[in-house]
Short mmCIF file of C-alpha atoms in Angstrom, two decimals:
data_model
loop_
_atom_site.label_atom_id
_atom_site.label_comp_id
_atom_site.label_asym_id
_atom_site.label_seq_id
_atom_site.Cartn_x
_atom_site.Cartn_y
_atom_site.Cartn_z
CA UNK A 1 9.65 -2.93 -7.86
CA UNK A 2 8.60 -0.81 -4.87
CA UNK A 3 6.80 -2.50 -2.02
CA UNK A 4 4.99 -1.51 1.15
CA UNK A 5 3.64 -2.83 4.42
CA UNK A 6 0.77 -1.61 6.59
CA UNK A 7 0.28 -2.43 10.26
CA UNK A 8 -2.88 -1.70 12.25
CA UNK A 9 -3.27 -3.01 15.76
CA UNK A 10 -5.26 -2.57 18.93
CA UNK A 11 -1.91 -2.09 20.68
CA UNK A 12 1.21 -0.26 19.49
CA UNK A 13 3.96 -2.24 17.80
CA UNK A 14 7.65 -1.50 18.06
CA UNK A 15 8.71 -0.49 14.56
CA UNK A 16 11.69 -2.84 14.63
CA UNK A 17 9.30 -5.84 14.69
CA UNK A 18 8.08 -4.76 11.25
CA UNK A 19 11.08 -3.11 9.66
CA UNK A 20 14.36 -4.55 10.86
CA UNK A 21 14.13 -7.65 13.05
CA UNK A 22 12.16 -10.17 10.89
CA UNK A 23 14.44 -12.06 8.54
CA UNK A 24 12.01 -11.27 5.71
CA UNK A 25 11.08 -7.77 6.83
CA UNK A 26 10.32 -5.13 4.23
CA UNK A 27 13.90 -3.86 4.65
CA UNK A 28 15.38 -7.29 3.87
CA UNK A 29 12.98 -7.69 0.94
CA UNK A 30 14.59 -4.60 -0.57
CA UNK A 31 17.71 -6.62 -1.37
CA UNK A 32 16.59 -10.26 -0.91
CA UNK A 33 13.16 -10.75 -2.45
CA UNK A 34 11.67 -14.25 -2.44
CA UNK A 35 8.35 -13.50 -4.11
CA UNK A 36 8.67 -10.46 -6.37
CA UNK A 37 11.54 -11.26 -8.67
CA UNK A 38 12.63 -8.37 -10.87
CA UNK A 39 15.66 -9.31 -12.92
CA UNK A 40 15.89 -5.78 -14.35
CA UNK A 41 16.35 -4.12 -10.96
CA UNK A 42 16.65 -6.71 -8.18
CA UNK A 43 17.49 -4.13 -5.51
CA UNK A 44 15.09 -1.61 -3.94
CA UNK A 45 17.76 0.89 -2.98
CA UNK A 46 16.24 4.20 -4.09
CA UNK A 47 15.09 5.36 -0.70
CA UNK A 48 12.47 4.42 1.85
CA UNK A 49 9.91 5.94 4.13
CA UNK A 50 8.02 5.10 7.28
CA UNK A 51 5.03 6.94 8.69
CA UNK A 52 3.24 6.40 11.97
CA UNK A 53 0.66 7.89 14.33
CA UNK A 54 1.23 8.57 18.02
CA UNK A 55 -0.02 5.92 20.42
CA UNK A 56 -1.59 8.56 22.68
CA UNK A 57 -3.14 11.76 21.41
CA UNK A 58 -1.30 14.89 22.45
CA UNK A 59 -3.11 18.17 21.84
CA UNK A 60 0.13 20.05 21.33
CA UNK A 61 1.44 17.55 18.78
CA UNK A 62 -1.87 17.10 16.99
CA UNK A 63 -3.21 14.05 15.17
CA UNK A 64 -1.06 14.27 12.04
CA UNK A 65 1.27 11.36 11.25
CA UNK A 66 5.03 11.58 11.63
CA UNK A 67 7.03 10.59 8.54
CA UNK A 68 10.72 9.72 8.22
CA UNK A 69 12.18 9.34 4.72
CA UNK A 70 15.63 8.95 3.25
CA UNK A 71 17.16 8.42 -0.19
CA UNK A 72 19.77 6.04 1.22
CA UNK A 73 19.22 2.27 0.99
CA UNK A 74 16.95 1.25 3.87
CA UNK A 75 19.23 -1.58 5.03
CA UNK A 76 22.16 0.79 5.40
CA UNK A 77 20.52 3.61 7.36
CA UNK A 78 21.73 3.72 10.95
CA UNK A 79 19.12 6.30 11.95
CA UNK A 80 16.31 3.98 10.85
CA UNK A 81 17.74 1.17 12.97
CA UNK A 82 17.92 3.48 15.99
CA UNK A 83 14.44 4.94 15.56
CA UNK A 84 12.83 1.54 14.95
CA UNK A 85 14.03 0.33 18.34
CA UNK A 86 12.52 3.31 20.19
CA UNK A 87 9.20 4.05 18.46
CA UNK A 88 5.86 2.31 18.97
CA UNK A 89 2.68 2.96 17.03
CA UNK A 90 -0.73 1.32 16.47
CA UNK A 91 -0.72 2.28 12.77
CA UNK A 92 2.35 2.16 10.54
CA UNK A 93 2.96 2.68 6.82
CA UNK A 94 6.37 1.64 5.45
CA UNK A 95 7.64 1.75 1.86
CA UNK A 96 10.87 0.88 0.04
CA UNK A 97 11.43 2.37 -3.40
CA UNK A 98 12.92 1.38 -6.72
CA UNK A 99 12.50 4.33 -9.06
CA UNK A 100 10.30 3.84 -12.09
CA UNK A 101 9.19 7.47 -12.37
CA UNK A 102 10.57 10.63 -10.85
CA UNK A 103 14.03 11.45 -9.60
CA UNK A 104 15.87 10.14 -6.57
CA UNK A 105 14.88 12.70 -3.94
CA UNK A 106 13.21 12.98 -0.54
CA UNK A 107 10.19 14.60 -2.20
CA UNK A 108 9.56 11.38 -4.14
CA UNK A 109 9.81 8.99 -1.19
CA UNK A 110 6.56 7.48 0.08
CA UNK A 111 4.52 7.85 2.21
CA UNK A 112 3.14 11.39 2.01
CA UNK A 113 0.77 13.16 4.37
CA UNK A 114 -1.76 15.95 4.21
CA UNK A 115 -3.46 16.95 7.42
CA UNK A 116 -4.41 13.73 9.15
CA UNK A 117 -4.16 11.59 6.01
CA UNK A 118 -1.25 9.42 4.84
CA UNK A 119 -0.85 7.78 1.42
CA UNK A 120 1.49 5.48 -0.52
CA UNK A 121 1.46 3.63 -3.83
CA UNK A 122 2.95 0.50 -5.33
CA UNK A 123 2.79 0.22 -9.09
CA UNK A 124 2.70 2.75 -11.92
CA UNK A 125 0.26 4.72 -14.05
CA UNK A 126 0.92 3.91 -17.70
CA UNK A 127 2.33 6.75 -19.83
CA UNK A 128 1.64 9.19 -17.01
CA UNK A 129 3.21 12.25 -18.71
CA UNK A 130 0.42 12.11 -21.30
CA UNK A 131 -2.32 12.57 -18.69
CA UNK A 132 -0.41 14.60 -16.10
CA UNK A 133 -1.57 18.02 -17.31
CA UNK A 134 -5.23 16.97 -17.43
CA UNK A 135 -5.01 15.46 -13.96
CA UNK A 136 -3.46 18.65 -12.59
CA UNK A 137 -6.27 20.74 -14.06
CA UNK A 138 -8.76 18.90 -11.85
CA UNK A 139 -6.98 20.06 -8.67
CA UNK A 140 -7.69 23.20 -6.66
CA UNK A 141 -4.69 25.49 -6.14
CA UNK A 142 -4.04 24.32 -2.59
CA UNK A 143 -3.71 20.68 -3.61
CA UNK A 144 -1.79 21.48 -6.77
CA UNK A 145 0.77 23.44 -4.76
CA UNK A 146 1.17 20.76 -2.10
CA UNK A 147 2.85 18.39 -4.59
CA UNK A 148 6.61 18.76 -4.21
CA UNK A 149 7.73 15.63 -6.06
CA UNK A 150 7.40 14.55 -9.68
CA UNK A 151 5.98 11.04 -9.45
CA UNK A 152 2.63 9.74 -10.61
CA UNK A 153 2.06 8.54 -7.04
CA UNK A 154 2.03 11.94 -5.38
CA UNK A 155 -0.24 13.39 -8.05
CA UNK A 156 -2.60 10.45 -7.47
CA UNK A 157 -2.63 11.37 -3.78
CA UNK A 158 -3.52 14.98 -4.62
CA UNK A 159 -6.32 13.70 -6.85
CA UNK A 160 -7.66 11.51 -4.03
CA UNK A 161 -7.63 14.50 -1.68
CA UNK A 162 -9.67 16.47 -4.21
CA UNK A 163 -12.38 13.78 -4.02
CA UNK A 164 -12.91 14.35 -0.28
CA UNK A 165 -15.53 16.80 1.01
CA UNK A 166 -12.89 18.32 3.30
CA UNK A 167 -9.33 16.90 3.09
CA UNK A 168 -8.42 18.80 6.27
CA UNK A 169 -11.22 17.22 8.32
CA UNK A 170 -10.42 15.81 11.75
CA UNK A 171 -12.11 12.50 11.02
CA UNK A 172 -13.22 10.48 8.00
CA UNK A 173 -15.69 7.62 7.91
CA UNK A 174 -14.63 4.42 6.13
CA UNK A 175 -17.35 5.09 3.55
CA UNK A 176 -15.91 8.54 2.71
CA UNK A 177 -12.38 7.20 2.20
CA UNK A 178 -13.68 4.26 0.20
CA UNK A 179 -15.70 6.56 -2.09
CA UNK A 180 -12.72 8.89 -2.63
CA UNK A 181 -10.51 5.93 -3.56
CA UNK A 182 -13.02 4.58 -6.09
CA UNK A 183 -13.47 8.02 -7.64
CA UNK A 184 -9.69 8.46 -7.90
CA UNK A 185 -9.24 5.21 -9.80
CA UNK A 186 -12.22 6.00 -12.05
CA UNK A 187 -10.83 9.50 -12.79
CA UNK A 188 -7.42 8.12 -13.76
CA UNK A 189 -9.00 5.44 -15.95
CA UNK A 190 -11.08 8.08 -17.72
CA UNK A 191 -7.98 10.14 -18.50
CA UNK A 192 -6.14 7.07 -19.78
CA UNK A 193 -9.05 6.19 -22.04
CA UNK A 194 -9.29 9.75 -23.38
CA UNK A 195 -5.62 9.56 -24.40
CA UNK A 196 -5.98 6.09 -25.97
CA UNK A 197 -3.51 4.56 -23.51
CA UNK A 198 -4.03 0.81 -23.58
CA UNK A 199 -1.11 -0.40 -21.47
CA UNK A 200 -2.43 -1.52 -18.06
CA UNK A 201 -1.85 0.69 -15.03
CA UNK A 202 -0.97 -0.87 -11.68
CA UNK A 203 -2.72 1.01 -8.86
CA UNK A 204 -2.07 -0.52 -5.47
CA UNK A 205 -3.01 2.60 -3.51
CA UNK A 206 -3.40 2.88 0.25
CA UNK A 207 -4.63 5.73 2.42
CA UNK A 208 -5.35 6.12 6.13
CA UNK A 209 -6.50 8.75 8.59
CA UNK A 210 -5.00 6.90 11.55
CA UNK A 211 -8.25 5.03 12.22
CA UNK A 212 -9.39 3.55 8.91
CA UNK A 213 -7.17 2.00 6.24
CA UNK A 214 -8.20 1.64 2.59
CA UNK A 215 -5.92 -0.29 0.23
CA UNK A 216 -6.45 -1.48 -3.34
CA UNK A 217 -5.07 -4.26 -5.47
CA UNK A 218 -5.96 -2.98 -8.92
CA UNK A 219 -4.99 -3.13 -12.58
CA UNK A 220 -6.74 -1.53 -15.53
CA UNK A 221 -7.04 -4.85 -17.36
CA UNK A 222 -9.53 -7.70 -17.55
CA UNK A 223 -6.89 -10.28 -18.43
CA UNK A 224 -3.80 -9.50 -16.30
CA UNK A 225 -3.10 -9.84 -12.60
CA UNK A 226 -2.43 -6.76 -10.49
CA UNK A 227 0.73 -6.24 -8.45
CA UNK A 228 0.78 -8.70 -5.56
CA UNK A 229 -0.91 -7.82 -2.26
CA UNK A 230 -1.43 -9.99 0.83
CA UNK A 231 -2.93 -9.68 4.27
CA UNK A 232 -2.43 -11.37 7.62
CA UNK A 233 -4.41 -11.08 10.83
CA UNK A 234 -4.27 -12.49 14.32
CA UNK A 235 -3.62 -11.88 17.99
CA UNK A 236 0.17 -11.47 18.13
CA UNK A 237 3.04 -11.09 15.68
CA UNK A 238 6.25 -12.22 17.32
CA UNK A 239 9.55 -14.03 16.92
CA UNK A 240 9.26 -17.78 17.48
CA UNK A 241 12.82 -18.79 16.56
CA UNK A 242 16.22 -17.12 16.63
CA UNK A 243 17.34 -15.36 13.50
CA UNK A 244 14.26 -13.22 12.99
CA UNK A 245 11.75 -15.97 12.26
CA UNK A 246 8.34 -14.43 12.96
CA UNK A 247 4.79 -15.72 12.74
CA UNK A 248 1.26 -14.53 13.29
CA UNK A 249 -0.50 -16.27 16.19
CA UNK A 250 -4.26 -16.56 16.66
CA UNK A 251 -5.26 -17.18 20.28
CA UNK A 252 -8.90 -16.12 19.92
CA UNK A 253 -11.41 -14.97 17.32
CA UNK A 254 -10.72 -11.28 17.88
CA UNK A 255 -8.32 -9.62 15.45
CA UNK A 256 -5.78 -7.56 17.37
CA UNK A 257 -3.45 -7.13 14.40
CA UNK A 258 -4.04 -6.73 10.68
CA UNK A 259 -1.16 -6.34 8.24
CA UNK A 260 -1.27 -5.70 4.49
CA UNK A 261 1.93 -6.17 2.48
CA UNK A 262 3.18 -6.32 -1.08
CA UNK A 263 5.14 -9.41 -0.09
CA UNK A 264 4.57 -11.56 3.04
CA UNK A 265 6.80 -10.72 6.00
CA UNK A 266 7.06 -14.37 7.06
CA UNK A 267 7.61 -17.71 5.37
CA UNK A 268 4.61 -19.24 7.18
CA UNK A 269 2.17 -19.98 4.36
CA UNK A 270 -0.84 -20.17 6.67
CA UNK A 271 -0.17 -16.63 7.94
CA UNK A 272 -0.93 -14.85 4.68
CA UNK A 273 -3.86 -14.72 2.27
CA UNK A 274 -3.83 -13.21 -1.19
CA UNK A 275 -6.08 -10.23 -1.85
CA UNK A 276 -7.98 -10.65 -5.09
CA UNK A 277 -7.17 -8.57 -8.13
CA UNK A 278 -9.38 -5.49 -8.55
CA UNK A 279 -10.57 -5.52 -4.97
CA UNK A 280 -10.35 -3.00 -2.17
CA UNK A 281 -9.49 -3.86 1.42
CA UNK A 282 -10.99 -1.70 4.16
CA UNK A 283 -9.80 -1.98 7.76
CA UNK A 284 -12.34 -0.23 9.96
CA UNK A 285 -11.63 1.52 13.27
CA UNK A 286 -13.12 -1.53 15.04
CA UNK A 287 -10.61 -3.84 13.31
CA UNK A 288 -13.04 -5.39 10.85
CA UNK A 289 -11.47 -6.31 7.52
CA UNK A 290 -13.67 -6.07 4.44
CA UNK A 291 -12.74 -7.04 0.90
CA UNK A 292 -14.88 -5.16 -1.60
CA UNK A 293 -14.84 -5.65 -5.38
CA UNK A 294 -14.01 -2.60 -7.51
CA UNK A 295 -16.77 -2.99 -10.07
CA UNK A 296 -15.93 -1.24 -13.33
CA UNK A 297 -15.22 -2.35 -16.90
CA UNK A 298 -12.06 -4.15 -15.73
CA UNK A 299 -13.81 -6.17 -13.02
CA UNK A 300 -14.28 -9.89 -13.63
CA UNK A 301 -16.72 -11.62 -11.22
CA UNK A 302 -15.42 -14.61 -9.31
CA UNK A 303 -18.11 -16.73 -10.98
CA UNK A 304 -16.42 -16.09 -14.34
CA UNK A 305 -13.66 -18.66 -15.07
CA UNK A 306 -11.58 -15.80 -16.50
CA UNK A 307 -11.14 -14.48 -12.95
CA UNK A 308 -8.96 -17.49 -12.17
CA UNK A 309 -6.98 -17.28 -15.39
CA UNK A 310 -5.56 -13.76 -15.37
CA UNK A 311 -2.07 -13.65 -16.81
CA UNK A 312 0.96 -12.94 -14.62
CA UNK A 313 3.35 -11.92 -17.36
CA UNK A 314 2.71 -8.16 -17.32
CA UNK A 315 3.10 -7.57 -13.59
CA UNK A 316 5.92 -10.13 -13.34
CA UNK A 317 7.86 -8.41 -16.12
CA UNK A 318 7.74 -5.19 -14.13
CA UNK A 319 8.81 -6.90 -10.90
CA UNK A 320 5.42 -6.56 -9.20
CA UNK A 321 4.38 -10.21 -9.14
CA UNK A 322 5.87 -13.65 -9.06
CA UNK A 323 4.71 -16.11 -11.74
CA UNK A 324 4.37 -18.66 -8.93
CA UNK A 325 0.98 -18.71 -7.23
CA UNK A 326 1.65 -21.16 -4.38
CA UNK A 327 3.02 -18.83 -1.71
CA UNK A 328 -0.22 -18.53 0.21
CA UNK A 329 -3.84 -19.61 0.16
CA UNK A 330 -6.27 -17.43 -1.80
CA UNK A 331 -8.55 -15.31 0.34
CA UNK A 332 -12.01 -16.72 0.91
CA UNK A 333 -14.85 -14.54 -0.31
CA UNK A 334 -15.56 -11.61 2.00
CA UNK A 335 -17.31 -9.38 -0.50
CA UNK A 336 -19.06 -7.26 2.13
CA UNK A 337 -20.03 -3.65 1.80
CA UNK A 338 -19.74 -0.91 4.41
#
């Protein structure tokens, strides 16, 4: 029942406004979920991670993200509370973990980075040990050796890196990251099919180079819903009432802030819109948000009534989705292409 949150803004945000201060921040969701109810493991206490990019480029420091991870419960980490009050960033990835694969270790805590890129995952690749060896064989030595953990997520990151023309490049266009993400999902699906694995895989992947963000809400099924994923956009994200009650405000048409989260960070229904199953969200450097369908054999067009009748039982049973569908309005169609 892992979950993540992404923040991209035209101005830096203090990490505490995402991680610790909101009453339904990702840290509080780790032990007090209102949407994703997992009765098997109701607590996300198997570590956390937060990654961010500097607000101002420093040649000596470089353009790589900084990542802080810990295997302690996020709500009980004093260092996180201290750092969150003193760090600002225009692009933040944060993740809380409940182990479903891999051991409890720093190497298995999301997010991970390679060069300028940062990656995290929410979900699970079905029967991953059966395809692990084949996936590894597709990697060059450098990417194979960069994997220090033993989760399906980090191997998926290595696979995505292998789909890039140059994973150490200084910049990536949105189209390049989008293509690499699609090829990663297609490669995993091919391996699953070759091994006759029919259980759906939940692949909510997200990657960024500090300028562009690509995130997916995806399941290898035509009949089941993917793990939940929401987005919110506006001009400011701030506390409007004591006790950590936050909301997204829209003072003009320009989007200064875009957030993507496994579970909404506020209880304001109008703040959040649901990303459709088997769609990709791309946040461009100019703060445009595009929702693009992932068209493969598991894609169901919105014109097909089956698209509105996907089952929630599979993802809900794994703690990745609530059976209730009334938390926020569905996202209006924005099926644009880069």
